[in-house]
Tab-separated table of C-alpha atoms and ligand atoms in Angstrom:
chain	number	residue	atom	x	y	z
A	1	MET	CA	-190.605	325.947	-40.210
A	2	MET	CA	-193.928	327.344	-39.104
A	3	ASN	CA	-193.988	330.917	-37.879
A	4	ILE	CA	-194.455	330.949	-34.094
A	5	LYS	CA	-197.260	333.497	-34.518
A	6	ASP	CA	-199.325	330.910	-36.389
A	7	PHE	CA	-199.246	328.512	-33.454
A	8	LYS	CA	-202.578	327.911	-31.791
A	9	LEU	CA	-200.992	328.486	-28.374
A	10	PHE	CA	-199.102	331.641	-29.258
A	11	ARG	CA	-200.239	334.470	-26.984
A	12	ASP	CA	-198.627	337.894	-26.869
A	13	LYS	CA	-200.792	339.340	-24.110
A	14	ASN	CA	-200.789	338.773	-20.347
A	15	TYR	CA	-203.355	336.618	-18.597
A	16	ILE	CA	-204.798	338.480	-15.606
A	17	ASP	CA	-208.112	337.789	-13.911
A	18	GLY	CA	-209.198	335.475	-16.720
A	19	LYS	CA	-208.599	338.083	-19.439
A	20	TRP	CA	-205.876	338.552	-22.043
A	21	VAL	CA	-204.549	342.056	-21.536
A	22	THR	CA	-201.829	344.482	-22.624
A	23	ALA	CA	-199.742	346.692	-20.333
A	24	ASP	CA	-201.604	349.816	-19.133
A	25	SER	CA	-199.125	351.880	-21.128
A	26	GLY	CA	-199.349	349.621	-24.170
A	27	ASP	CA	-195.552	349.205	-23.987
A	28	THR	CA	-194.007	345.897	-24.993
A	29	ILE	CA	-190.710	344.058	-24.697
A	30	SER	CA	-189.120	342.197	-27.549
A	31	VAL	CA	-188.341	338.466	-27.382
A	32	ASN	CA	-185.574	337.016	-29.531
A	33	ASN	CA	-184.724	333.563	-30.797
A	34	PRO	CA	-181.252	332.899	-29.330
A	35	ALA	CA	-180.356	330.694	-32.309
A	36	ASN	CA	-180.575	333.523	-34.861
A	37	LEU	CA	-181.093	336.654	-32.724
A	38	LYS	CA	-184.238	337.551	-34.671
A	39	GLU	CA	-187.294	338.950	-32.925
A	40	ILE	CA	-190.010	336.355	-32.584
A	41	GLY	CA	-192.616	338.594	-30.987
A	42	THR	CA	-193.318	340.970	-28.159
A	43	VAL	CA	-195.024	340.705	-24.764
A	44	PRO	CA	-196.526	343.404	-22.540
A	45	LYS	CA	-194.134	345.466	-20.449
A	46	CYS	CA	-196.141	345.510	-17.248
A	47	GLY	CA	-195.113	347.062	-13.969
A	48	THR	CA	-196.365	347.769	-10.473
A	49	SER	CA	-199.989	348.656	-11.226
A	50	GLU	CA	-200.681	345.584	-13.375
A	51	THR	CA	-198.963	343.398	-10.772
A	52	LYS	CA	-201.229	344.828	-8.088
A	53	LYS	CA	-204.233	343.992	-10.268
A	54	ALA	CA	-203.049	340.431	-10.733
A	55	ILE	CA	-202.473	339.997	-6.995
A	56	GLU	CA	-205.913	341.398	-6.213
A	57	ALA	CA	-207.541	339.143	-8.808
A	58	ALA	CA	-205.814	336.144	-7.237
A	59	ASN	CA	-206.951	337.205	-3.796
A	60	LYS	CA	-210.554	337.534	-5.010
A	61	ALA	CA	-210.398	334.060	-6.520
A	62	TRP	CA	-208.968	332.517	-3.367
A	63	PRO	CA	-212.084	331.867	-1.213
A	64	ASP	CA	-213.863	329.880	-3.936
A	65	TRP	CA	-210.747	328.060	-5.020
A	66	LYS	CA	-209.837	326.881	-1.530
A	67	ALA	CA	-213.458	325.977	-0.813
A	68	LYS	CA	-213.461	323.434	-3.628
A	69	SER	CA	-212.766	319.887	-2.654
A	70	ALA	CA	-209.336	318.489	-3.365
A	71	ARG	CA	-211.032	316.196	-5.865
A	72	GLN	CA	-212.577	319.127	-7.751
A	73	ARG	CA	-209.269	320.966	-7.977
A	74	SER	CA	-207.563	317.749	-8.939
A	75	ASP	CA	-209.960	317.249	-11.873
A	76	ILE	CA	-209.089	320.657	-13.314
A	77	LEU	CA	-205.370	320.045	-12.865
A	78	ARG	CA	-205.759	316.690	-14.576
A	79	LYS	CA	-207.453	318.391	-17.547
A	80	TRP	CA	-204.582	320.850	-17.728
A	81	PHE	CA	-202.125	317.939	-17.729
A	82	ASP	CA	-204.018	316.179	-20.527
A	83	LEU	CA	-204.176	319.339	-22.640
A	84	ILE	CA	-200.434	319.885	-22.225
A	85	MET	CA	-199.684	316.318	-23.274
A	86	ASN	CA	-202.030	316.668	-26.265
A	87	ASN	CA	-200.203	319.825	-27.338
A	88	LYS	CA	-196.722	318.591	-26.517
A	89	GLU	CA	-195.195	319.157	-29.928
A	90	GLU	CA	-196.381	322.729	-30.287
A	91	LEU	CA	-195.273	323.617	-26.747
A	92	ALA	CA	-191.870	322.064	-27.468
A	93	GLN	CA	-191.483	324.080	-30.661
A	94	ILE	CA	-192.373	327.319	-28.871
A	95	MET	CA	-189.829	326.463	-26.201
A	96	THR	CA	-186.992	325.768	-28.606
A	97	ILE	CA	-187.719	328.911	-30.599
A	98	GLU	CA	-187.512	331.184	-27.551
A	99	GLN	CA	-185.062	329.238	-25.387
A	100	GLY	CA	-182.769	327.537	-27.894
A	101	LYS	CA	-182.564	324.030	-26.415
A	102	PRO	CA	-182.573	321.053	-28.804
A	103	ILE	CA	-186.125	320.098	-29.740
A	104	ASN	CA	-185.821	316.693	-28.126
A	105	GLU	CA	-184.882	318.298	-24.832
A	106	SER	CA	-187.885	320.604	-25.181
A	107	ARG	CA	-190.159	317.622	-25.743
A	108	GLY	CA	-188.622	316.042	-22.663
A	109	GLU	CA	-189.231	319.166	-20.624
A	110	ILE	CA	-192.904	319.382	-21.632
A	111	GLY	CA	-193.412	315.824	-20.364
A	112	TYR	CA	-191.352	316.532	-17.255
A	113	GLY	CA	-193.208	319.785	-16.577
A	114	ALA	CA	-196.584	318.117	-17.041
A	115	SER	CA	-195.599	315.293	-14.693
A	116	PHE	CA	-195.691	317.766	-11.780
A	117	ILE	CA	-199.278	318.636	-12.638
A	118	GLU	CA	-200.231	314.977	-12.771
A	119	TRP	CA	-198.352	314.226	-9.549
A	120	PHE	CA	-199.820	317.100	-7.542
A	121	SER	CA	-203.328	316.553	-8.919
A	122	GLU	CA	-203.081	313.218	-7.120
A	123	GLU	CA	-201.146	314.416	-4.088
A	124	ALA	CA	-203.716	317.171	-3.368
A	125	LYS	CA	-206.107	314.476	-2.177
A	126	ARG	CA	-203.619	313.406	0.485
A	127	VAL	CA	-203.136	316.591	2.478
A	128	TYR	CA	-203.559	314.758	5.747
A	129	GLY	CA	-203.762	316.360	9.152
A	130	ASP	CA	-203.010	314.775	12.499
A	131	THR	CA	-204.445	314.121	15.938
A	132	ILE	CA	-202.225	314.275	18.987
A	133	PRO	CA	-202.999	313.095	22.539
A	134	ASP	CA	-203.452	316.090	24.819
A	135	PRO	CA	-201.906	315.930	28.333
A	136	MET	CA	-205.358	316.779	29.795
A	137	THR	CA	-208.043	314.105	29.663
A	138	ASP	CA	-210.852	316.454	28.540
A	139	ARG	CA	-208.931	317.767	25.525
A	140	ARG	CA	-207.733	316.763	22.093
A	141	ILE	CA	-205.190	318.259	19.743
A	142	VAL	CA	-206.128	318.394	16.056
A	143	VAL	CA	-203.765	319.544	13.314
A	144	LEU	CA	-205.098	320.861	10.000
A	145	LYS	CA	-203.173	321.900	6.912
A	146	GLN	CA	-204.573	324.829	4.982
A	147	PRO	CA	-203.504	326.688	1.829
A	148	VAL	CA	-201.161	329.568	2.555
A	149	GLY	CA	-202.928	332.048	0.244
A	150	VAL	CA	-201.842	334.001	-2.822
A	151	VAL	CA	-198.604	332.592	-4.207
A	152	ALA	CA	-196.155	334.548	-6.352
A	153	SER	CA	-193.847	332.579	-8.554
A	154	ILE	CA	-190.818	334.033	-10.305
A	155	THR	CA	-189.205	331.665	-12.767
A	156	PRO	CA	-186.076	331.507	-14.932
A	157	TRP	CA	-185.510	331.013	-18.666
A	158	ASN	CA	-183.587	327.722	-18.555
A	159	PHE	CA	-186.691	325.586	-17.984
A	160	PRO	CA	-189.473	327.843	-19.289
A	161	ASN	CA	-192.205	325.260	-18.672
A	162	ALA	CA	-191.182	322.961	-15.829
A	163	MET	CA	-190.110	325.653	-13.372
A	164	ILE	CA	-193.625	327.069	-13.634
A	165	THR	CA	-195.500	323.780	-13.262
A	166	ARG	CA	-193.260	322.622	-10.409
A	167	LYS	CA	-194.355	325.646	-8.365
A	168	CYS	CA	-197.889	326.223	-9.594
A	169	ALA	CA	-199.165	322.662	-9.637
A	170	PRO	CA	-198.697	322.096	-5.879
A	171	ALA	CA	-199.921	325.624	-5.076
A	172	LEU	CA	-203.083	325.261	-7.153
A	173	ALA	CA	-203.643	321.690	-6.043
A	174	VAL	CA	-203.833	322.599	-2.356
A	175	GLY	CA	-205.987	325.679	-2.961
A	176	CYS	CA	-203.647	328.632	-3.536
A	177	PRO	CA	-204.114	331.026	-6.480
A	178	VAL	CA	-200.921	332.025	-8.305
A	179	VAL	CA	-199.338	335.022	-9.984
A	180	ILE	CA	-196.545	333.935	-12.297
A	181	LYS	CA	-193.710	336.178	-13.494
A	182	PRO	CA	-191.801	334.212	-16.143
A	183	ALA	CA	-188.344	335.204	-17.321
A	184	SER	CA	-188.399	337.915	-19.974
A	185	GLN	CA	-186.377	335.731	-22.352
A	186	THR	CA	-188.995	332.943	-22.391
A	187	PRO	CA	-192.496	334.340	-21.796
A	188	PHE	CA	-194.253	332.508	-24.623
A	189	SER	CA	-193.955	329.097	-22.967
A	190	ALA	CA	-195.579	330.565	-19.853
A	191	LEU	CA	-198.373	332.244	-21.806
A	192	ALA	CA	-199.030	329.027	-23.744
A	193	LEU	CA	-199.399	327.220	-20.404
A	194	ALA	CA	-201.893	329.906	-19.344
A	195	ALA	CA	-203.863	329.409	-22.567
A	196	LEU	CA	-204.194	325.715	-21.735
A	197	ALA	CA	-205.034	326.472	-18.097
A	198	GLU	CA	-207.874	328.666	-19.343
A	199	GLU	CA	-209.100	325.816	-21.528
A	200	ALA	CA	-208.821	323.385	-18.609
A	201	GLY	CA	-211.301	325.508	-16.676
A	202	PHE	CA	-209.383	327.201	-13.877
A	203	PRO	CA	-211.705	329.914	-12.511
A	204	LYS	CA	-210.670	333.476	-13.405
A	205	GLY	CA	-207.977	334.885	-11.168
A	206	THR	CA	-206.645	331.542	-9.940
A	207	LEU	CA	-203.779	331.567	-12.413
A	208	ASN	CA	-202.267	334.809	-13.700
A	209	VAL	CA	-199.227	335.416	-15.886
A	210	ILE	CA	-197.570	338.801	-15.997
A	211	THR	CA	-194.555	339.888	-18.045
A	212	GLY	CA	-192.437	343.009	-17.934
A	213	LYS	CA	-189.820	344.700	-15.854
A	214	ALA	CA	-188.450	342.065	-13.488
A	215	SER	CA	-187.433	344.385	-10.673
A	216	GLU	CA	-190.748	346.299	-10.674
A	217	ILE	CA	-192.955	343.200	-10.812
A	218	GLY	CA	-190.631	341.375	-8.414
A	219	ASP	CA	-190.713	344.234	-5.894
A	220	GLU	CA	-194.499	344.282	-5.837
A	221	LEU	CA	-194.724	340.500	-5.531
A	222	ALA	CA	-192.193	340.467	-2.694
A	223	THR	CA	-193.648	343.382	-0.731
A	224	ASN	CA	-197.426	343.266	-1.284
A	225	PRO	CA	-198.971	342.008	1.975
A	226	ILE	CA	-201.638	340.000	0.098
A	227	VAL	CA	-198.959	337.693	-1.296
A	228	ARG	CA	-198.354	335.089	1.410
A	229	LYS	CA	-195.751	333.001	-0.315
A	230	LEU	CA	-193.043	333.698	-2.848
A	231	SER	CA	-191.477	330.843	-4.737
A	232	PHE	CA	-188.401	331.785	-6.739
A	233	THR	CA	-186.061	329.908	-9.032
A	234	GLY	CA	-183.067	331.826	-10.305
A	235	SER	CA	-179.692	333.131	-9.295
A	236	THR	CA	-178.511	333.214	-5.681
A	237	GLU	CA	-177.855	336.928	-6.156
A	238	ILE	CA	-181.495	337.793	-6.977
A	239	GLY	CA	-182.753	335.206	-4.477
A	240	LYS	CA	-180.965	337.034	-1.654
A	241	ILE	CA	-182.514	340.347	-2.703
A	242	LEU	CA	-185.988	338.796	-2.801
A	243	LEU	CA	-185.478	337.156	0.590
A	244	GLN	CA	-184.696	340.550	2.075
A	245	LYS	CA	-187.720	342.122	0.436
A	246	CYS	CA	-189.998	339.334	1.641
A	247	SER	CA	-188.895	339.920	5.211
A	248	GLY	CA	-190.972	343.112	5.406
A	249	THR	CA	-194.203	341.101	5.394
A	250	VAL	CA	-192.706	337.844	6.730
A	251	LYS	CA	-193.741	335.816	3.699
A	252	LYS	CA	-193.155	332.151	3.378
A	253	VAL	CA	-190.457	331.616	0.743
A	254	SER	CA	-189.094	328.846	-1.406
A	255	MET	CA	-185.786	329.515	-3.079
A	256	GLU	CA	-184.269	327.323	-5.766
A	257	LEU	CA	-180.975	329.087	-6.343
A	258	GLY	CA	-177.617	328.414	-7.909
A	259	GLY	CA	-175.524	325.303	-7.594
A	260	HIS	CA	-171.969	324.108	-8.125
A	261	ALA	CA	-172.325	320.377	-8.554
A	262	PRO	CA	-169.393	318.046	-7.970
A	263	PHE	CA	-169.376	314.972	-10.197
A	264	ILE	CA	-167.037	312.323	-8.809
A	265	VAL	CA	-165.717	309.261	-10.609
A	266	PHE	CA	-164.036	306.689	-8.351
A	267	ASN	CA	-161.545	304.045	-9.491
A	268	ASP	CA	-164.180	301.340	-9.077
A	269	ALA	CA	-166.781	303.097	-11.248
A	270	ASN	CA	-168.179	301.767	-14.467
A	271	ILE	CA	-166.422	304.278	-16.692
A	272	ASN	CA	-168.778	304.014	-19.652
A	273	ASP	CA	-171.720	304.768	-17.375
A	274	ALA	CA	-169.813	307.644	-15.792
A	275	VAL	CA	-169.086	309.142	-19.211
A	276	ALA	CA	-172.748	308.842	-20.221
A	277	GLY	CA	-173.792	310.472	-16.943
A	278	ALA	CA	-171.284	313.279	-17.357
A	279	MET	CA	-172.560	313.977	-20.877
A	280	GLN	CA	-176.107	314.209	-19.630
A	281	SER	CA	-175.349	316.175	-16.519
A	282	LYS	CA	-172.926	318.603	-18.099
A	283	PHE	CA	-174.268	319.301	-21.567
A	284	ARG	CA	-178.021	319.184	-21.136
A	285	ASN	CA	-179.496	322.575	-21.983
A	286	THR	CA	-176.028	323.681	-23.182
A	287	GLY	CA	-174.810	323.510	-19.601
A	288	GLN	CA	-177.374	326.055	-18.486
A	289	THR	CA	-178.966	324.322	-15.506
A	290	CYS	CA	-178.435	324.744	-11.793
A	291	VAL	CA	-177.800	320.995	-11.447
A	292	CYS	CA	-175.216	320.691	-14.242
A	293	ALA	CA	-171.892	319.117	-13.251
A	294	ASN	CA	-169.566	321.999	-12.447
A	295	ARG	CA	-166.509	320.144	-11.180
A	296	ILE	CA	-165.663	316.707	-12.485
A	297	TYR	CA	-163.337	314.915	-10.061
A	298	VAL	CA	-161.765	311.745	-11.451
A	299	GLN	CA	-159.641	309.371	-9.382
A	300	GLU	CA	-156.061	308.856	-10.542
A	301	LYS	CA	-156.258	305.325	-11.921
A	302	VAL	CA	-159.211	305.976	-14.207
A	303	HIS	CA	-158.426	309.585	-15.096
A	304	GLU	CA	-156.898	308.816	-18.469
A	305	GLU	CA	-159.584	306.370	-19.549
A	306	PHE	CA	-162.410	308.665	-18.442
A	307	CYS	CA	-160.943	311.707	-20.211
A	308	LYS	CA	-160.343	309.781	-23.440
A	309	LYS	CA	-163.882	308.440	-23.597
A	310	PHE	CA	-165.449	311.721	-22.491
A	311	ILE	CA	-163.577	313.686	-25.177
A	312	GLU	CA	-164.667	311.120	-27.760
A	313	GLU	CA	-168.326	311.600	-26.836
A	314	VAL	CA	-168.074	315.377	-26.818
A	315	SER	CA	-166.456	315.324	-30.262
A	316	LYS	CA	-169.655	313.732	-31.593
A	317	MET	CA	-171.887	316.581	-30.396
A	318	LYS	CA	-173.543	318.695	-33.056
A	319	VAL	CA	-174.040	322.354	-32.307
A	320	GLY	CA	-176.684	324.499	-33.978
A	321	ASP	CA	-180.297	325.605	-34.054
A	322	GLY	CA	-182.250	323.399	-31.657
A	323	LEU	CA	-185.098	323.036	-34.154
A	324	ASN	CA	-182.844	320.860	-36.298
A	325	GLU	CA	-183.370	317.328	-34.952
A	326	GLU	CA	-179.709	316.467	-35.531
A	327	ASN	CA	-178.313	319.078	-33.165
A	328	SER	CA	-177.516	317.986	-29.637
A	329	SER	CA	-176.429	321.397	-28.362
A	330	GLY	CA	-178.176	324.711	-28.914
A	331	PRO	CA	-177.110	328.325	-28.443
A	332	MET	CA	-176.519	329.988	-25.104
A	333	ILE	CA	-179.372	332.219	-24.018
A	334	ASP	CA	-177.571	335.518	-24.670
A	335	GLU	CA	-174.294	337.339	-25.199
A	336	HIS	CA	-173.900	338.033	-21.494
A	337	SER	CA	-173.930	334.301	-20.693
A	338	LEU	CA	-171.489	333.648	-23.489
A	339	THR	CA	-169.075	336.255	-22.187
A	340	LYS	CA	-169.118	334.653	-18.742
A	341	VAL	CA	-168.247	331.268	-20.228
A	342	GLU	CA	-165.418	332.801	-22.237
A	343	GLU	CA	-164.093	334.521	-19.137
A	344	HIS	CA	-164.155	331.316	-17.108
A	345	VAL	CA	-162.319	329.348	-19.794
A	346	GLU	CA	-159.666	332.018	-20.282
A	347	ASP	CA	-159.174	332.319	-16.544
A	348	ALA	CA	-158.813	328.538	-16.138
A	349	ILE	CA	-156.188	328.499	-18.897
A	350	GLN	CA	-154.291	331.279	-17.101
A	351	TYR	CA	-154.206	328.980	-14.084
A	352	GLY	CA	-152.722	326.152	-16.134
A	353	ALA	CA	-155.726	324.222	-17.494
A	354	LYS	CA	-155.382	322.432	-20.835
A	355	VAL	CA	-158.125	322.598	-23.450
A	356	ALA	CA	-158.859	318.977	-24.380
A	357	ILE	CA	-161.604	319.933	-26.825
A	358	GLY	CA	-163.473	323.133	-27.723
A	359	GLY	CA	-162.335	326.153	-25.720
A	360	SER	CA	-163.811	329.001	-27.724
A	361	ARG	CA	-166.883	330.398	-29.456
A	362	HIS	CA	-168.344	328.235	-32.188
A	363	SER	CA	-167.779	329.105	-35.843
A	364	LEU	CA	-171.558	329.553	-36.172
A	365	GLY	CA	-171.039	332.843	-34.322
A	366	MET	CA	-173.852	334.597	-32.432
A	367	ASN	CA	-174.601	332.848	-29.124
A	368	PHE	CA	-172.950	329.531	-29.933
A	369	TYR	CA	-170.080	328.148	-27.858
A	370	GLN	CA	-168.206	324.898	-28.471
A	371	PRO	CA	-168.765	322.034	-26.042
A	372	THR	CA	-165.540	322.177	-24.060
A	373	ILE	CA	-163.447	319.978	-21.793
A	374	LEU	CA	-160.644	321.363	-19.669
A	375	THR	CA	-158.181	319.117	-17.848
A	376	GLY	CA	-155.711	319.885	-15.080
A	377	VAL	CA	-157.920	322.677	-13.745
A	378	SER	CA	-156.625	324.553	-10.722
A	379	SER	CA	-158.674	324.973	-7.563
A	380	GLU	CA	-157.771	328.667	-7.803
A	381	ALA	CA	-159.586	329.155	-11.099
A	382	LYS	CA	-162.947	330.969	-11.111
A	383	ILE	CA	-164.622	327.965	-12.699
A	384	THR	CA	-163.884	325.949	-9.532
A	385	THR	CA	-165.989	328.206	-7.340
A	386	GLU	CA	-168.365	330.215	-9.559
A	387	GLU	CA	-171.298	328.872	-11.540
A	388	THR	CA	-170.306	328.841	-15.236
A	389	PHE	CA	-173.749	328.064	-16.666
A	390	GLY	CA	-172.345	326.912	-19.977
A	391	PRO	CA	-171.029	323.900	-21.916
A	392	VAL	CA	-167.659	323.668	-20.190
A	393	ALA	CA	-166.512	320.597	-18.265
A	394	PRO	CA	-163.527	321.175	-15.959
A	395	ILE	CA	-161.769	317.967	-14.886
A	396	TYR	CA	-159.718	317.566	-11.705
A	397	LYS	CA	-157.616	314.562	-10.656
A	398	PHE	CA	-157.863	313.286	-7.073
A	399	LYS	CA	-156.171	310.614	-4.937
A	400	ASP	CA	-158.551	309.353	-2.260
A	401	GLU	CA	-162.073	309.411	-0.906
A	402	ASN	CA	-161.514	311.786	2.021
A	403	GLU	CA	-159.725	314.269	-0.165
A	404	VAL	CA	-162.503	314.354	-2.753
A	405	ILE	CA	-165.263	314.691	-0.152
A	406	GLU	CA	-163.495	317.705	1.256
A	407	LEU	CA	-163.027	319.216	-2.199
A	408	ALA	CA	-166.627	318.499	-3.155
A	409	ASN	CA	-168.041	320.132	-0.033
A	410	ASN	CA	-165.828	323.180	-0.306
A	411	SER	CA	-168.545	325.403	-1.778
A	412	PRO	CA	-171.150	327.855	-0.520
A	413	TYR	CA	-173.613	325.960	-2.717
A	414	GLY	CA	-175.359	322.692	-1.896
A	415	LEU	CA	-177.766	321.728	-4.657
A	416	ALA	CA	-176.940	318.654	-6.771
A	417	SER	CA	-173.984	316.270	-6.545
A	418	TYR	CA	-173.145	313.070	-8.369
A	419	PHE	CA	-170.747	310.180	-7.990
A	420	TYR	CA	-169.960	306.877	-9.643
A	421	SER	CA	-168.842	303.832	-7.668
A	422	ARG	CA	-169.753	300.123	-7.417
A	423	ASP	CA	-168.610	299.738	-3.822
A	424	ILE	CA	-171.571	299.581	-1.460
A	425	GLY	CA	-169.633	300.805	1.568
A	426	ARG	CA	-168.242	303.756	-0.318
A	427	ILE	CA	-171.632	304.577	-1.796
A	428	TRP	CA	-173.149	304.989	1.667
A	429	ARG	CA	-170.155	306.843	3.104
A	430	VAL	CA	-169.939	309.348	0.283
A	431	ALA	CA	-173.704	309.842	-0.132
A	432	GLU	CA	-173.990	310.674	3.550
A	433	ALA	CA	-170.934	312.916	3.600
A	434	LEU	CA	-171.845	315.120	0.634
A	435	GLU	CA	-173.353	318.402	1.834
A	436	TYR	CA	-175.886	318.638	-0.946
A	437	GLY	CA	-179.667	318.484	-1.148
A	438	MET	CA	-179.480	315.901	-3.924
A	439	VAL	CA	-177.027	313.088	-4.557
A	440	GLY	CA	-177.065	311.082	-7.780
A	441	VAL	CA	-175.333	307.723	-7.357
A	442	ASN	CA	-174.384	306.194	-10.708
A	443	THR	CA	-176.568	308.696	-12.541
A	444	GLY	CA	-176.171	312.168	-13.975
A	445	LEU	CA	-179.831	313.060	-13.802
A	446	THR	CA	-181.978	312.999	-10.662
A	447	SER	CA	-184.910	315.323	-11.364
A	448	LYS	CA	-188.375	313.753	-11.281
A	449	ALA	CA	-191.808	314.692	-9.931
A	450	GLU	CA	-191.694	311.917	-7.320
A	451	ALA	CA	-188.488	313.184	-5.664
A	452	PRO	CA	-187.786	316.261	-3.498
A	453	PHE	CA	-185.770	318.776	-5.510
A	454	GLY	CA	-183.909	321.439	-3.579
A	455	GLY	CA	-180.706	322.650	-2.084
A	456	ILE	CA	-178.993	323.398	1.192
A	457	LYS	CA	-176.571	326.213	2.110
A	458	GLU	CA	-176.807	329.088	-0.384
A	459	SER	CA	-178.617	326.925	-2.916
A	460	GLY	CA	-181.941	327.573	-1.332
A	461	LEU	CA	-184.857	326.907	0.939
A	462	GLY	CA	-187.724	324.463	0.549
A	463	ARG	CA	-188.361	321.502	-1.727
A	464	GLU	CA	-190.248	321.069	-4.987
A	465	GLY	CA	-191.851	317.874	-6.232
A	466	SER	CA	-192.601	314.751	-4.196
A	467	LYS	CA	-194.849	314.434	-1.156
A	468	TYR	CA	-192.757	317.179	0.477
A	469	GLY	CA	-193.521	319.667	-2.316
A	470	VAL	CA	-197.007	320.434	-1.017
A	471	ASP	CA	-195.766	321.486	2.435
A	472	ASP	CA	-194.281	324.658	0.998
A	473	PHE	CA	-197.808	325.865	0.146
A	474	LEU	CA	-199.542	324.860	3.362
A	475	GLU	CA	-199.883	326.395	6.789
A	476	ILE	CA	-200.258	324.205	9.842
A	477	LYS	CA	-203.186	325.070	12.076
A	478	TYR	CA	-203.593	323.495	15.490
A	479	ILE	CA	-207.002	323.310	17.123
A	480	ASN	CA	-207.260	322.495	20.800
A	481	MET	CA	-210.657	320.844	21.404
A	482	CYS	CA	-211.449	321.385	25.074
A	483	GLY	CA	-214.282	320.813	27.510
A	484	LEU	CA	-214.951	317.355	26.132
A	485	ASP	CA	-215.892	315.946	29.564
A	486	LYS	CA	-219.054	318.092	29.827
B	501	LIG	P1	-180.928	333.908	-14.438
B	501	LIG	O1	-179.463	334.049	-14.281
B	501	LIG	O2	-181.445	332.533	-14.494
B	501	LIG	O3	-181.533	334.838	-15.464
B	501	LIG	P2	-182.122	335.637	-12.481
B	501	LIG	O4	-182.080	335.451	-11.016
B	501	LIG	O5	-181.505	336.877	-13.051
B	501	LIG	O6	-181.483	334.314	-13.032
B	501	LIG	O7	-183.603	335.554	-13.026
B	501	LIG	C1	-184.540	334.632	-12.593
B	501	LIG	C2	-185.884	335.305	-12.590
B	501	LIG	O8	-185.846	336.409	-11.704
B	501	LIG	C3	-186.331	335.876	-13.930
B	501	LIG	O9	-187.731	335.735	-14.050
B	501	LIG	C4	-185.933	337.311	-13.816
B	501	LIG	O10	-186.685	338.124	-14.688
B	501	LIG	C5	-186.278	337.578	-12.374
B	501	LIG	N1	-185.592	338.744	-11.808
B	501	LIG	C6	-184.448	339.320	-12.196
B	501	LIG	N2	-184.157	340.398	-11.441
B	501	LIG	C7	-185.145	340.494	-10.524
B	501	LIG	C8	-185.424	341.387	-9.428
B	501	LIG	N3	-184.616	342.386	-9.110
B	501	LIG	N4	-186.544	341.155	-8.702
B	501	LIG	C9	-187.354	340.132	-9.000
B	501	LIG	N5	-187.151	339.281	-9.999
B	501	LIG	C10	-186.062	339.444	-10.747
C-alpha cells in the first residue's frame, strides 16, 4: 500500500483565500485510520480567528463570483467534476484510509459526490424567475432569484466527499462562496477536493476549507453576520444547537439530521429482492448512514423465509480493512460508536431479542463489530427508538398494513423509509401514509443527484440534490414595475 502522504492530492494544510495555511498557533490535530488506529497525518487546529478570516475571504470573493454568468460558473464546476473523476482512485483510497469504508464503496461515493457537481453545473443555468400579473393595469410583478451570500457548510465523517459536494455544488453554482468545516475524523477527503477545486480554477476565496475545533469553528460560522446560510449534516443533537445559534442573525438553514428508517417487507414482496435491499440499506458504510434501515418489519407469513435468507447473506460478509478488495464491511469510525452499538445490542437482548448472527465485537478487535441480526426485538428496546449507527439489523414481526404504518411512523425522525410489495394499491397507500421525506419502494437505496434528499420532523429542514436543491441557496426578490402607462 502506498503511504497516504505520497498521494498527489494529500494536503495537510487548510485552504483559505486561495492559500494553503496552518493554524495561527501552528497547532494540529491527529487523524487516525480506523482500521488500524494508526496516525495517518495531522491537520491544522484552527479556531475563531481563522474562521473569521475564511468568512471574510468568502465575502470578498462574493461580488465577482455572483457577477459571473451561470455559464461561466458552470464551466468551472464542470472542470472540477472532470478532475474528480480523473482522480477517482486516489480520492477513494484517501477516503478508505481515513474513513474505513470498503474501497468499492469509496469509489462509489466519489462518483456519487461528483454527480452533484455535474448536476448543479447544469442546473445553475436554469435558475428561472417569474412574472406575475399585477392587479393594477400600469404595473407588473417580476420575481428574481439571487444567491443568498456566504454559505457555511458543516459536514460529517460518514460521507467525507459527497456531503461536501451536495452542499457546495449548488451553492457555488448559483453564485455563493463557501466555507467548509469537514468532520475532524475525515479532513483529508475535504482537502483533496479543495486541491482539485484550486486546479479547476475557482477564484480565491470562493471555496475555503477549515479544520479544527468543531465547537469554536461552528460557533463562528453560526453567529457571524456575514454568513447568510448554514448547511449542516450531522446529528440531530448538534443540529438543534446550531439552529439555536443561527437564530441570532436569522440565517437561512438546511439541516440533514438523524434518521430512524423503517424497512417493511409485506407478504406479497419479492423476498429475494427484499433481502438484497436490506443488505444494501443496512450494511452499507458499516451501518453508519442516516438512511440505513433501523427497524426491519417483516409480515408474519414471510418472516421465516426472509430471516433465513437474510442471515445467509450476512454470513457471507467479510469484515476487515476496507483497502482489501475482498472485505465488504469495514471498521466503525471510533470506539465511541462501537460502544453505542454494543449497548444497543445488549439492551435489546435484555428485552428478549435473539441474536441470529453476530452480536458482539469482531475477533479482529479495535473498531470492528460483527454484522449482526437480532430477531424478536421489543418495541421497548433502545434500538427501536434511537439511532444505532452500526451494523445491527433488528427484525420485528407484524400482522397487517395499518399496524405497520403506525409502528413505522412512531418516531420523532422522518428521513428515509423503505418497503417491499408488489401490490399497486398497497404501494400507493403505504407510500402516502409514511411520514418520511423519502420512501424507497422495492429498493434499499434512494440517494441520487436527480432526487430531493431530506427529512421531515426532527430529521431536518431543506432538500439537497435535484431541481429543489438550488432553492436552499437562493433568495427570492420581487420587483414591482410601476408607472408603465406613462
Ligand atoms: P456525527 O455523529 O456524525 O459525528 P456530529 O453532529 O457530532 O455528528 O458531527 C457532524 C459535524 O458537526 C462534524 O463536522 C462535527 O465536527 C461538527 N460538530 C460537532 N460539534 C459541533 C458543534 N458544537 N458546533 C458545530 N459543529 C459541530
